[in-house]
Amino acid sequence: MDKARGSDPMKKSGSPRWRGFLPLVGLVLLVALPFAAQAFGQSALTSLATRMLILAIAASALNIALGLGGLVSFGHAAFYGVGAYAVGILTTHGASGMPFLGFVPGSEHLAVNLLVAMSVSGIVAGLIGALALRTSGVPFIMITLAFAQMLFFFFVALKAYGGDDGLSMRRRNALPGLNMRDDVTFYFTSLTILLAWLGVSARLFHSRFGLLLGGIRQSERRMQAIGVPTVRYRWLAFVLSGVGTGLAGGLMAVFGRFVSPDMMHWTQSGELLIMVVLGGAGTIFGPVLGAFALIGLETLLAGWTEHWQIILGPALVLMALTFRGGLARLGRSEQGP
Amino acid sequence: MSVIRKAAMAAAAGMSILALTGGAGAQEPLKIGMVTTLSGPGGYLGQDIRDAFNLAVEMGGGKLGGTPVQVLVEDDALKPGQGKQIADKFMKTDKVKLLTGIVFSNVALAVVPDVLDNDGIYVSPNAGPSTLAGKECHRNYFVVSWQNDSLHESAGQNANNLGYKKAFILAPNYQAGKDALEGFKRMFKGEIVGEVFTRLDQTDFAAEMAQIRNAKPDVVFQFHPGGAGIAFLRQYQQAGLIEAIPMVVPSPSMDAVTLKAVGAPALGLNVSAQWNSDFDNPANKEFVVAWTKKYNRPITYYASQGYDTALAIGAALKATGGKVADAEAFRTAMLKADFKSVRGNFKFGRNQHPVQDWYSMRVEKDEAGNPIIKTREKILSEVGDSYAKDCKL
Amino acid sequence: MALLLEQMLNGVQLGVMLFLLAAGLTLIFGIMGVINLAHGSLYMVGAYAAAFVAQATGSFLLAIPAGLAAAALVGMTIEFTVVRRLYARDHLDQVLATFGLILFFNQLVVLMFGRQPMFVQIPPAFAGAIDLGLFSYPVYRLCIIAVGLATAGALFWLIQRTRLGMLVRAGATHRDMVQALGVDVRLLYTVVFGLGALLAGLAGLMSGPLLSVQVGMGEQILILTFVVVVIGGLGSVSGAFAGALLVGIVDTSLRAFLPGLLRGIMTGSEADALAGGISAMGVYLLMAIVLLVRPKGLFPAHG
């Protein structure tokens, strides 16, 4: 783990002043996007962008484990999927009126379901994290992958909730006062949740907790020597990361009205990792940029040729070889660590 | 930070912006959206469906039922989420109303409800999951291939007809596999001496071979589409079981591609299907000749279904004068099924799934000594599926 | 009893296949510190090259060198162009780059050989089954076991008894010292990567007549190989051997015997479905347990 990347978020970079305005420009563009899309008759863009926003939440959540905690998790798709299934199962029971396991009432309320998704993923992350953190380095990467695979096969075999075919929901979860069936409304709901999440993660990065994790990343032994319970802090980072990923999974389930084990396939964990690395691990906006760039590139290439992977593959290799530190650190005089 | 690196970044960023703006085209030909699986181990199924569909369009001179059409194809990579995204783009950006192409049930279950909710029309060339065949059937959802269970019910009937009493049955541990075993058991009158769920993605079946040998059944029924089916059959032969215990399979476990891969060891295998390349009807002969001329590779069931789907859509377009805007008119025209199916008899049942004949086939040698799938007899006449009664259309 | 023995043999056969892949992966990790997700692609390259030559010439004998050479060449090319630049980087960059390579190779295979699975006829000398007294067993699978064990023996000899092996062992534990002593480390790395690729190619070409040669076959086995490597202890070839046999036998036994055991306590089809689910999770559970008890694996290379 000592090699895991992540620059000190507190370090003042010698970047030009205009960089401070970039997030604002980005926000304005995001707010304008659905209206522009409608004006140009490209309303599919709104749902594409919604997908990007949701994955940005997941990537940003993974970043808390990865960039802040220095934990390379190759199993975050598990939390993404668990969050999605939590929403899917609650919604199914909410629609049928039959309580889950005979006593847990179902629900079709968006806020309730997302809270449940976050709690359930947090608990699962807590269990997996407690076990996985006994290892470090490559074994940590692999044990997180192993747990994700176990959950993947569990949901594949879970016939009661569709098994491999997944679980479809009749309608999107509701939020009183808003028409969630409308794609633009849903887009802004997702955007709001993303912004809230980014706010939380920015607070985390700059909190005492974040600073301690930064110290642990740089020298675990030194932090232990001064009496910091390093494993507990890493575990907490892992759990928070799982909570955010579960939130994204739950939101994706509502958006697509569909959950399937495919959401926890190991390639999904890989894609989340790619988003974070591409955008810049350890930065606030990096994972968001990474999610937009990767999904954008995939969509563009797939629309262009059926052999899109032959271009995306080398593009990823090139990015790994050339951009150290990710998109978010471009234009800074100081490069990633 | 080097200039080159900056330029590369800018290019990447530019590309993603392009993705956001790329798009709409001319209005003229009717656009048909095809969401299908082209990558991964299941890629050849989607490829055959797409190629056969395009073949039908080409044979019509770029038209289906006299209407010029443009087929938009995108790869769902067997990811339901990706399939939804593509369908969404087709419907919203390209203003497509008519969609087809999905190979796998899990993708269909994710995409089809979206299409229907957006007042689109979906015509399935392959997947026919039970969830959409009964209570949840829909006016704008048509299946040209089969309802999933029918494949296995026909195999069960085939096993009865061949006089087998004790069966050992295997399928992968996912929904379609469970449906396969249920479907077989629904029709099979004998005893089940062993039931095994293999793993999703499993390709080595040595452990299962030993179990089969140990259980000493009269017949083995197995459902493993694509590559896993090839592996299963070859290992069955290598284990020396093929001479000892006969096998009945539904068509996805033994298509022309699987046969080519397995070769002579497949001789004697019993297959049940709704179509075969040797069917003696003019429509089929025309199809087989055209396919061989254009693609020169084995024709699969998937191809026949893609071709029939194109013909079915063509017949409906002919009746509506190329219009799909009025979904009711299109539905009325579609339900007449006024086309010459390559499989002979073809009708839509009340749940808009096929009512068709099922045949028993066997792998035999042709004159040149190469193994081919040979049609033997009709085993089921004009049957629909067991879910149609729950459909309230 | 016969069934038990037969299943054990099946487990061993799966084990030696996994060992061939895991040996390369663990060497590459142990010496260069690189996680190579594209290792499964080298297995696929070996399988496709062998299948192509076997189909073109009709000879499995010619297919063997073709598969080996193709995998080794592609492996060394990857090392030379991509992996070499990743040695000093963290695991994240390695994961990203080698994930990209997987996408590239899968699509390249589609472009070159099409989407239909390819097949290799079993060499006639090895076709059929042989009577082992209690039960009969496919000759070809026995051959795989023999080749796998022989390769394992050769590999141990190479590592324990030759100069190259000495460098490999030294490189795994004291990388900087080897460099400081003036060994051409770049060359050593390329050779080791090529060797790993060769072994993956061997596994790929042997799997041709058994499984179907198809796009994505590498990823199906890759994850299982990682399990083996981690259980055995990263960087340890003997660990990979033990891990491979353990995983092979546990996986096969779960698939073979769990349904029967569960059927004793519940109804047939429920037992089968549950057993299917548990056996799919089984090896991952095994890995989790091993890592929890011994976080560095069964035979850690670094002491």
PDB file of C-alpha atoms in Angstrom, chain C residues 38-173:
ATOM      1  CA  ALA C  38      -3.437  -9.170 -19.465  1.00  0.00           C
ATOM      2  CA  HIS C  39      -1.928 -12.524 -18.511  1.00  0.00           C
ATOM      3  CA  GLY C  40      -5.186 -14.177 -19.540  1.00  0.00           C
ATOM      4  CA  SER C  41      -4.806 -12.590 -22.969  1.00  0.00           C
ATOM      5  CA  LEU C  42      -1.510 -14.436 -23.429  1.00  0.00           C
ATOM      6  CA  TYR C  43      -3.338 -17.677 -22.655  1.00  0.00           C
ATOM      7  CA  MET C  44      -5.886 -16.737 -25.308  1.00  0.00           C
ATOM      8  CA  VAL C  45      -3.132 -15.848 -27.820  1.00  0.00           C
ATOM      9  CA  GLY C  46      -1.524 -19.260 -27.309  1.00  0.00           C
ATOM     10  CA  ALA C  47      -4.858 -21.012 -27.773  1.00  0.00           C
ATOM     11  CA  TYR C  48      -5.773 -19.067 -30.919  1.00  0.00           C
ATOM     12  CA  ALA C  49      -2.341 -19.436 -32.550  1.00  0.00           C
ATOM     13  CA  ALA C  50      -2.392 -23.170 -31.925  1.00  0.00           C
ATOM     14  CA  ALA C  51      -5.978 -23.519 -33.144  1.00  0.00           C
ATOM     15  CA  PHE C  52      -5.213 -21.527 -36.270  1.00  0.00           C
ATOM     16  CA  VAL C  53      -2.146 -23.594 -37.169  1.00  0.00           C
ATOM     17  CA  ALA C  54      -3.891 -26.852 -36.321  1.00  0.00           C
ATOM     18  CA  GLN C  55      -6.753 -25.938 -38.621  1.00  0.00           C
ATOM     19  CA  ALA C  56      -4.505 -24.742 -41.435  1.00  0.00           C
ATOM     20  CA  THR C  57      -2.124 -27.712 -41.361  1.00  0.00           C
ATOM     21  CA  GLY C  58      -4.202 -30.385 -39.693  1.00  0.00           C
ATOM     22  CA  SER C  59      -1.330 -31.154 -37.371  1.00  0.00           C
ATOM     23  CA  PHE C  60      -1.401 -30.727 -33.627  1.00  0.00           C
ATOM     24  CA  LEU C  61       2.379 -31.238 -33.520  1.00  0.00           C
ATOM     25  CA  LEU C  62       2.899 -28.068 -35.534  1.00  0.00           C
ATOM     26  CA  ALA C  63       0.339 -26.253 -33.427  1.00  0.00           C
ATOM     27  CA  ILE C  64       2.394 -26.727 -30.267  1.00  0.00           C
ATOM     28  CA  PRO C  65       5.433 -24.625 -31.278  1.00  0.00           C
ATOM     29  CA  ALA C  66       3.097 -22.095 -32.933  1.00  0.00           C
ATOM     30  CA  GLY C  67       1.121 -21.550 -29.750  1.00  0.00           C
ATOM     31  CA  LEU C  68       4.231 -21.355 -27.587  1.00  0.00           C
ATOM     32  CA  ALA C  69       6.051 -18.991 -29.933  1.00  0.00           C
ATOM     33  CA  ALA C  70       3.072 -16.709 -30.434  1.00  0.00           C
ATOM     34  CA  ALA C  71       2.435 -16.356 -26.702  1.00  0.00           C
ATOM     35  CA  ALA C  72       6.102 -15.771 -25.890  1.00  0.00           C
ATOM     36  CA  LEU C  73       6.549 -13.235 -28.709  1.00  0.00           C
ATOM     37  CA  VAL C  74       3.407 -11.324 -27.844  1.00  0.00           C
ATOM     38  CA  GLY C  75       4.417 -11.435 -24.183  1.00  0.00           C
ATOM     39  CA  MET C  76       7.851 -10.002 -24.869  1.00  0.00           C
ATOM     40  CA  THR C  77       6.376  -7.368 -27.147  1.00  0.00           C
ATOM     41  CA  ILE C  78       4.004  -6.299 -24.382  1.00  0.00           C
ATOM     42  CA  GLU C  79       6.898  -6.143 -21.943  1.00  0.00           C
ATOM     43  CA  PHE C  80       8.997  -4.121 -24.363  1.00  0.00           C
ATOM     44  CA  THR C  81       6.328  -1.619 -25.322  1.00  0.00           C
ATOM     45  CA  VAL C  82       4.093  -1.243 -22.284  1.00  0.00           C
ATOM     46  CA  VAL C  83       4.961  -3.124 -19.118  1.00  0.00           C
ATOM     47  CA  ARG C  84       8.584  -1.919 -19.090  1.00  0.00           C
ATOM     48  CA  ARG C  85       7.329   1.599 -18.511  1.00  0.00           C
ATOM     49  CA  LEU C  86       5.243   0.509 -15.548  1.00  0.00           C
ATOM     50  CA  TYR C  87       7.896  -0.984 -13.259  1.00  0.00           C
ATOM     51  CA  ALA C  88       8.455   2.158 -11.280  1.00  0.00           C
ATOM     52  CA  ARG C  89       4.760   3.016 -11.154  1.00  0.00           C
ATOM     53  CA  ASP C  90       2.137   2.108  -8.632  1.00  0.00           C
ATOM     54  CA  HIS C  91      -0.307  -0.749  -8.975  1.00  0.00           C
ATOM     55  CA  LEU C  92      -3.086   1.521 -10.153  1.00  0.00           C
ATOM     56  CA  ASP C  93      -1.321   2.469 -13.364  1.00  0.00           C
ATOM     57  CA  GLN C  94      -0.541  -1.184 -13.946  1.00  0.00           C
ATOM     58  CA  VAL C  95      -4.160  -2.169 -13.490  1.00  0.00           C
ATOM     59  CA  LEU C  96      -5.288   0.586 -15.867  1.00  0.00           C
ATOM     60  CA  ALA C  97      -2.770  -0.230 -18.599  1.00  0.00           C
ATOM     61  CA  THR C  98      -3.167  -3.991 -18.518  1.00  0.00           C
ATOM     62  CA  PHE C  99      -6.975  -3.651 -18.403  1.00  0.00           C
ATOM     63  CA  GLY C 100      -6.614  -1.646 -21.617  1.00  0.00           C
ATOM     64  CA  LEU C 101      -4.524  -4.435 -23.102  1.00  0.00           C
ATOM     65  CA  ILE C 102      -7.307  -6.960 -22.384  1.00  0.00           C
ATOM     66  CA  LEU C 103      -9.793  -4.874 -24.374  1.00  0.00           C
ATOM     67  CA  PHE C 104      -7.305  -4.520 -27.203  1.00  0.00           C
ATOM     68  CA  PHE C 105      -6.434  -8.201 -27.487  1.00  0.00           C
ATOM     69  CA  ASN C 106     -10.042  -9.366 -27.259  1.00  0.00           C
ATOM     70  CA  GLN C 107     -11.078  -7.126 -30.107  1.00  0.00           C
ATOM     71  CA  LEU C 108      -7.960  -7.934 -32.126  1.00  0.00           C
ATOM     72  CA  VAL C 109      -8.846 -11.617 -31.941  1.00  0.00           C
ATOM     73  CA  VAL C 110     -12.379 -10.804 -33.146  1.00  0.00           C
ATOM     74  CA  LEU C 111     -10.955  -8.896 -36.107  1.00  0.00           C
ATOM     75  CA  MET C 112      -8.474 -11.617 -37.016  1.00  0.00           C
ATOM     76  CA  PHE C 113     -10.433 -14.800 -36.375  1.00  0.00           C
ATOM     77  CA  GLY C 114     -14.063 -13.711 -36.202  1.00  0.00           C
ATOM     78  CA  ARG C 115     -16.515 -14.256 -33.390  1.00  0.00           C
ATOM     79  CA  GLN C 116     -17.216 -17.940 -33.915  1.00  0.00           C
ATOM     80  CA  PRO C 117     -15.390 -20.117 -31.411  1.00  0.00           C
ATOM     81  CA  MET C 118     -12.558 -22.115 -32.997  1.00  0.00           C
ATOM     82  CA  PHE C 119     -11.794 -25.735 -32.364  1.00  0.00           C
ATOM     83  CA  VAL C 120      -8.787 -28.013 -32.295  1.00  0.00           C
ATOM     84  CA  GLN C 121      -9.266 -31.697 -32.931  1.00  0.00           C
ATOM     85  CA  ILE C 122      -7.748 -33.831 -30.235  1.00  0.00           C
ATOM     86  CA  PRO C 123      -4.607 -35.555 -31.600  1.00  0.00           C
ATOM     87  CA  PRO C 124      -5.735 -39.094 -32.547  1.00  0.00           C
ATOM     88  CA  ALA C 125      -3.050 -40.685 -30.376  1.00  0.00           C
ATOM     89  CA  PHE C 126      -4.599 -39.068 -27.305  1.00  0.00           C
ATOM     90  CA  ALA C 127      -8.259 -39.503 -28.169  1.00  0.00           C
ATOM     91  CA  GLY C 128     -10.594 -41.685 -26.159  1.00  0.00           C
ATOM     92  CA  ALA C 129     -10.396 -42.939 -22.622  1.00  0.00           C
ATOM     93  CA  ILE C 130      -8.057 -45.362 -20.880  1.00  0.00           C
ATOM     94  CA  ASP C 131      -9.089 -47.956 -18.328  1.00  0.00           C
ATOM     95  CA  LEU C 132      -7.442 -47.304 -14.997  1.00  0.00           C
ATOM     96  CA  GLY C 133      -8.923 -50.297 -13.265  1.00  0.00           C
ATOM     97  CA  LEU C 134     -11.531 -48.639 -11.055  1.00  0.00           C
ATOM     98  CA  PHE C 135     -12.673 -46.211 -13.734  1.00  0.00           C
ATOM     99  CA  SER C 136     -11.732 -45.056 -17.203  1.00  0.00           C
ATOM    100  CA  TYR C 137     -10.257 -41.627 -17.787  1.00  0.00           C
ATOM    101  CA  PRO C 138      -9.683 -39.490 -20.900  1.00  0.00           C
ATOM    102  CA  VAL C 139      -6.144 -40.001 -22.212  1.00  0.00           C
ATOM    103  CA  TYR C 140      -5.819 -36.354 -23.131  1.00  0.00           C
ATOM    104  CA  ARG C 141      -6.482 -35.199 -19.593  1.00  0.00           C
ATOM    105  CA  LEU C 142      -3.837 -37.593 -18.308  1.00  0.00           C
ATOM    106  CA  CYS C 143      -1.444 -36.050 -20.827  1.00  0.00           C
ATOM    107  CA  ILE C 144      -2.228 -32.590 -19.512  1.00  0.00           C
ATOM    108  CA  ILE C 145      -1.461 -33.732 -15.988  1.00  0.00           C
ATOM    109  CA  ALA C 146       1.824 -35.269 -17.167  1.00  0.00           C
ATOM    110  CA  VAL C 147       2.873 -32.213 -19.165  1.00  0.00           C
ATOM    111  CA  GLY C 148       1.891 -29.906 -16.323  1.00  0.00           C
ATOM    112  CA  LEU C 149       3.842 -31.858 -13.726  1.00  0.00           C
ATOM    113  CA  ALA C 150       6.861 -32.144 -16.043  1.00  0.00           C
ATOM    114  CA  THR C 151       6.755 -28.399 -16.677  1.00  0.00           C
ATOM    115  CA  ALA C 152       6.534 -27.742 -12.973  1.00  0.00           C
ATOM    116  CA  GLY C 153       9.596 -29.960 -12.439  1.00  0.00           C
ATOM    117  CA  ALA C 154      11.524 -28.186 -15.183  1.00  0.00           C
ATOM    118  CA  LEU C 155      10.589 -24.828 -13.754  1.00  0.00           C
ATOM    119  CA  PHE C 156      11.800 -25.755 -10.270  1.00  0.00           C
ATOM    120  CA  TRP C 157      15.038 -27.026 -11.782  1.00  0.00           C
ATOM    121  CA  LEU C 158      15.394 -23.792 -13.728  1.00  0.00           C
ATOM    122  CA  ILE C 159      14.871 -21.684 -10.653  1.00  0.00           C
ATOM    123  CA  GLN C 160      16.917 -23.721  -8.205  1.00  0.00           C
ATOM    124  CA  ARG C 161      19.757 -24.934 -10.365  1.00  0.00           C
ATOM    125  CA  THR C 162      20.570 -22.460 -13.131  1.00  0.00           C
ATOM    126  CA  ARG C 163      22.155 -19.035 -13.305  1.00  0.00           C
ATOM    127  CA  LEU C 164      18.929 -17.555 -14.645  1.00  0.00           C
ATOM    128  CA  GLY C 165      17.091 -19.086 -11.721  1.00  0.00           C
ATOM    129  CA  MET C 166      19.582 -17.635  -9.314  1.00  0.00           C
ATOM    130  CA  LEU C 167      18.952 -14.187 -10.750  1.00  0.00           C
ATOM    131  CA  VAL C 168      15.223 -14.755 -10.557  1.00  0.00           C
ATOM    132  CA  ARG C 169      15.426 -15.769  -6.912  1.00  0.00           C
ATOM    133  CA  ALA C 170      17.745 -12.925  -6.096  1.00  0.00           C
ATOM    134  CA  GLY C 171      15.566 -10.502  -8.054  1.00  0.00           C
ATOM    135  CA  ALA C 172      12.493 -11.518  -6.107  1.00  0.00           C
ATOM    136  CA  THR C 173      14.031 -10.786  -2.725  1.00  0.00           C
TER     137      THR C 173
END
